[in-house]
Structures are given as structure tokens and as C-alpha cells.
PDB file of C-alpha atoms in Angstrom:
ATOM      1  CA  GLN A   1      21.770 -16.676 -52.987  1.00 86.00           C
ATOM      2  CA  VAL A   2      23.653 -18.547 -51.049  1.00 94.00           C
ATOM      3  CA  GLN A   3      27.331 -20.642 -52.275  1.00 97.00           C
ATOM      4  CA  VAL A   4      28.035 -23.696 -50.517  1.00 98.00           C
ATOM      5  CA  VAL A   5      31.552 -25.404 -50.933  1.00 98.00           C
ATOM      6  CA  GLU A   6      32.604 -27.891 -49.662  1.00 98.00           C
ATOM      7  CA  SER A   7      36.574 -29.640 -49.556  1.00 98.00           C
ATOM      8  CA  GLY A   8      39.201 -32.245 -47.290  1.00 98.00           C
ATOM      9  CA  GLY A   9      37.685 -35.399 -49.370  1.00 97.00           C
ATOM     10  CA  GLY A  10      40.205 -37.229 -50.830  1.00 98.00           C
ATOM     11  CA  LEU A  11      41.649 -41.425 -50.524  1.00 98.00           C
ATOM     12  CA  VAL A  12      42.646 -42.563 -47.488  1.00 98.00           C
ATOM     13  CA  GLN A  13      43.168 -46.178 -46.175  1.00 98.00           C
ATOM     14  CA  PRO A  14      40.693 -48.212 -43.910  1.00 98.00           C
ATOM     15  CA  GLY A  15      40.520 -47.214 -40.557  1.00 98.00           C
ATOM     16  CA  GLY A  16      42.485 -43.682 -41.492  1.00 98.00           C
ATOM     17  CA  SER A  17      40.469 -40.348 -40.877  1.00 98.00           C
ATOM     18  CA  LEU A  18      39.653 -37.026 -43.441  1.00 98.00           C
ATOM     19  CA  ARG A  19      37.916 -34.326 -42.645  1.00 98.00           C
ATOM     20  CA  LEU A  20      35.414 -32.440 -44.362  1.00 98.00           C
ATOM     21  CA  SER A  21      34.763 -28.383 -44.551  1.00 98.00           C
ATOM     22  CA  CYS A  22      31.618 -27.167 -45.186  1.00 98.00           C
ATOM     23  CA  ALA A  23      31.603 -23.162 -45.889  1.00 97.00           C
ATOM     24  CA  ALA A  24      28.503 -20.796 -46.558  1.00 97.00           C
ATOM     25  CA  SER A  25      28.615 -17.566 -48.213  1.00 95.00           C
ATOM     26  CA  GLY A  26      26.691 -15.049 -49.639  1.00 94.00           C
ATOM     27  CA  SER A  27      24.763 -11.723 -48.965  1.00 91.00           C
ATOM     28  CA  ILE A  28      21.170 -13.605 -47.541  1.00 91.00           C
ATOM     29  CA  LEU A  29      23.624 -14.749 -44.946  1.00 92.00           C
ATOM     30  CA  SER A  30      23.426 -11.028 -43.061  1.00 89.00           C
ATOM     31  CA  ILE A  31      19.553 -10.898 -43.346  1.00 90.00           C
ATOM     32  CA  TYR A  32      19.514 -14.668 -42.814  1.00 92.00           C
ATOM     33  CA  ASN A  33      20.134 -17.302 -40.750  1.00 92.00           C
ATOM     34  CA  ILE A  34      21.370 -20.635 -40.760  1.00 93.00           C
ATOM     35  CA  ILE A  35      19.450 -22.914 -38.775  1.00 94.00           C
ATOM     36  CA  GLY A  36      21.099 -26.508 -40.250  1.00 96.00           C
ATOM     37  CA  GLN A  37      23.400 -27.679 -41.649  1.00 97.00           C
ATOM     38  CA  ASN A  38      24.345 -31.984 -42.960  1.00 98.00           C
ATOM     39  CA  TRP A  39      26.036 -34.211 -44.423  1.00 98.00           C
ATOM     40  CA  TYR A  40      24.614 -36.228 -47.451  1.00 98.00           C
ATOM     41  CA  ARG A  41      26.641 -39.220 -48.802  1.00 98.00           C
ATOM     42  CA  GLN A  42      26.016 -40.403 -52.346  1.00 98.00           C
ATOM     43  CA  VAL A  43      26.979 -43.852 -53.678  1.00 95.00           C
ATOM     44  CA  ALA A  44      27.057 -43.955 -58.006  1.00 90.00           C
ATOM     45  CA  GLY A  45      24.491 -45.641 -58.688  1.00 93.00           C
ATOM     46  CA  LYS A  46      22.826 -45.522 -55.648  1.00 95.00           C
ATOM     47  CA  GLN A  47      20.281 -42.947 -53.994  1.00 96.00           C
ATOM     48  CA  ARG A  48      21.997 -39.876 -52.129  1.00 97.00           C
ATOM     49  CA  GLU A  49      21.156 -40.394 -48.812  1.00 97.00           C
ATOM     50  CA  TRP A  50      22.023 -38.523 -44.940  1.00 98.00           C
ATOM     51  CA  ILE A  51      25.098 -39.015 -42.721  1.00 97.00           C
ATOM     52  CA  ALA A  52      24.524 -36.014 -40.190  1.00 98.00           C
ATOM     53  CA  GLY A  53      23.100 -32.778 -39.283  1.00 98.00           C
ATOM     54  CA  THR A  54      22.854 -30.363 -36.558  1.00 96.00           C
ATOM     55  CA  THR A  55      20.875 -27.642 -35.623  1.00 93.00           C
ATOM     56  CA  SER A  56      21.801 -23.762 -34.877  1.00 88.00           C
ATOM     57  CA  GLY A  57      20.579 -25.597 -31.853  1.00 88.00           C
ATOM     58  CA  GLY A  58      23.370 -27.616 -30.978  1.00 88.00           C
ATOM     59  CA  ILE A  59      21.150 -30.293 -31.673  1.00 95.00           C
ATOM     60  CA  LYS A  60      23.611 -33.224 -33.438  1.00 97.00           C
ATOM     61  CA  LYS A  61      22.148 -36.634 -35.207  1.00 98.00           C
ATOM     62  CA  TYR A  62      23.651 -39.316 -37.398  1.00 98.00           C
ATOM     63  CA  THR A  63      22.284 -42.344 -39.542  1.00 98.00           C
ATOM     64  CA  ASP A  64      23.174 -45.216 -37.642  1.00 98.00           C
ATOM     65  CA  SER A  65      26.526 -46.203 -40.172  1.00 97.00           C
ATOM     66  CA  VAL A  66      28.283 -43.099 -38.706  1.00 98.00           C
ATOM     67  CA  GLN A  67      27.203 -43.649 -35.396  1.00 97.00           C
ATOM     68  CA  GLY A  68      30.689 -43.576 -33.329  1.00 97.00           C
ATOM     69  CA  ARG A  69      32.730 -42.812 -35.688  1.00 98.00           C
ATOM     70  CA  PHE A  70      31.816 -39.341 -37.600  1.00 98.00           C
ATOM     71  CA  ALA A  71      31.232 -36.427 -35.402  1.00 98.00           C
ATOM     72  CA  ILE A  72      29.517 -32.939 -36.843  1.00 98.00           C
ATOM     73  CA  SER A  73      30.423 -29.341 -35.785  1.00 97.00           C
ATOM     74  CA  ARG A  74      30.220 -25.741 -36.621  1.00 95.00           C
ATOM     75  CA  ASP A  75      31.661 -22.810 -36.107  1.00 93.00           C
ATOM     76  CA  ASN A  76      28.330 -20.364 -36.277  1.00 90.00           C
ATOM     77  CA  ALA A  77      31.056 -17.330 -36.817  1.00 91.00           C
ATOM     78  CA  LYS A  78      32.458 -18.833 -40.067  1.00 94.00           C
ATOM     79  CA  ASN A  79      29.623 -20.785 -41.096  1.00 95.00           C
ATOM     80  CA  MET A  80      31.211 -23.146 -41.718  1.00 96.00           C
ATOM     81  CA  VAL A  81      30.124 -26.670 -40.560  1.00 97.00           C
ATOM     82  CA  TYR A  82      32.657 -30.454 -40.382  1.00 98.00           C
ATOM     83  CA  LEU A  83      32.595 -33.359 -40.434  1.00 98.00           C
ATOM     84  CA  GLN A  84      35.594 -35.232 -38.815  1.00 98.00           C
ATOM     85  CA  MET A  85      34.983 -39.385 -39.796  1.00 98.00           C
ATOM     86  CA  ASN A  86      37.044 -41.328 -38.056  1.00 98.00           C
ATOM     87  CA  SER A  87      37.784 -45.068 -38.464  1.00 98.00           C
ATOM     88  CA  LEU A  88      36.982 -44.909 -41.866  1.00 98.00           C
ATOM     89  CA  LYS A  89      35.309 -47.645 -43.909  1.00 98.00           C
ATOM     90  CA  LEU A  90      35.595 -49.243 -47.504  1.00 97.00           C
ATOM     91  CA  GLU A  91      31.715 -48.604 -47.538  1.00 96.00           C
ATOM     92  CA  ASP A  92      31.760 -44.890 -46.488  1.00 98.00           C
ATOM     93  CA  THR A  93      33.116 -44.153 -50.094  1.00 98.00           C
ATOM     94  CA  GLY A  94      31.069 -41.531 -51.909  1.00 98.00           C
ATOM     95  CA  VAL A  95      30.959 -38.421 -53.160  1.00 98.00           C
ATOM     96  CA  TYR A  96      29.807 -36.063 -50.006  1.00 98.00           C
ATOM     97  CA  TYR A  97      27.546 -33.926 -50.284  1.00 98.00           C
ATOM     98  CA  CYS A  98      26.650 -30.322 -47.783  1.00 98.00           C
ATOM     99  CA  LYS A  99      22.868 -28.808 -47.969  1.00 98.00           C
ATOM    100  CA  VAL A 100      22.957 -25.520 -45.643  1.00 98.00           C
ATOM    101  CA  ILE A 101      18.893 -24.509 -44.506  1.00 97.00           C
ATOM    102  CA  LEU A 102      18.003 -21.576 -44.037  1.00 95.00           C
ATOM    103  CA  ASP A 103      15.206 -19.868 -42.210  1.00 94.00           C
ATOM    104  CA  TRP A 104      14.253 -17.970 -44.809  1.00 88.00           C
ATOM    105  CA  GLY A 105      11.194 -20.009 -45.807  1.00 88.00           C
ATOM    106  CA  ARG A 106      13.275 -23.500 -45.160  1.00 91.00           C
ATOM    107  CA  LYS A 107      15.416 -22.516 -48.233  1.00 94.00           C
ATOM    108  CA  GLU A 108      17.649 -25.178 -49.267  1.00 96.00           C
ATOM    109  CA  TYR A 109      21.930 -24.826 -50.165  1.00 97.00           C
ATOM    110  CA  TRP A 110      23.589 -27.654 -51.717  1.00 98.00           C
ATOM    111  CA  GLY A 111      27.424 -27.498 -52.667  1.00 98.00           C
ATOM    112  CA  GLN A 112      28.873 -29.472 -56.023  1.00 97.00           C
ATOM    113  CA  GLY A 113      30.235 -32.773 -53.246  1.00 98.00           C
ATOM    114  CA  THR A 114      33.350 -33.716 -52.610  1.00 98.00           C
ATOM    115  CA  GLN A 115      35.343 -36.818 -52.957  1.00 98.00           C
ATOM    116  CA  VAL A 116      35.950 -39.669 -50.086  1.00 98.00           C
ATOM    117  CA  THR A 117      38.137 -42.597 -51.203  1.00 98.00           C
ATOM    118  CA  VAL A 118      38.564 -45.579 -49.251  1.00 98.00           C
ATOM    119  CA  SER A 119      41.002 -48.289 -50.567  1.00 97.00           C
ATOM    120  CA  SER A 120      43.762 -50.368 -49.560  1.00 94.00           C
TER     121      SER A 120
END
């Protein structure tokens, strides 16, 4: 089993910045590699949407609404992934979830989410 824990959310004013962290842990990580890490955002009453992702090969992709403002990075040695969020907007408010994908049948593991609120 893999445990995924997000942190770093909070309240920030428009134009501000936050850095989210996602830590994956579990004994199975000594056997299988993390091949993908993704961030999603969910607003109350709406479907969860994909925001950004990175692969073990170093590929990074972003949804259009955050391109140029958000940056995803990973620390393979620590099984961590980060989301640096700059120039935050009101519409960036939501619960941010981290998803980790293993090279064990591409199994997916989700965290519990961290709340980000952008408000003046």
C-alpha cells in the first residue's frame, strides 16, 4: 500500500504564491517505482480537474489555465512532488489532490487533499 499526503494549502490573496507538497510513502516503494505524479483541483459542486503532471522521464505538462503560473517539480529520492503556484487567482480556489502512479500495473494512489483559498 502507498500513503499519499498533501500539505501546504492555505489562504492567500490574489497575486500571491503557495507551494504544495505531496509525499508518498510505503514499503512497496522499495519494489516499484513512481512513474507519474499529478495534481488535481476540485471545486465544490464540480468535477475534479487535472492541473499538472510529471513523469519519471521528466516530462511536465499543465492545463492551460495554470500554464506559466504553476510549476511542478519532483524529488525522486524523497518520493516527493511539489506544485509552486504563483500569481494566484480567485478561480484557483479549491481542494488540491495529488495522485501517484506506480509501475505496478499503473496503480494509482490519491491523497486526502489540501485546501487552497484565494481571497482578498
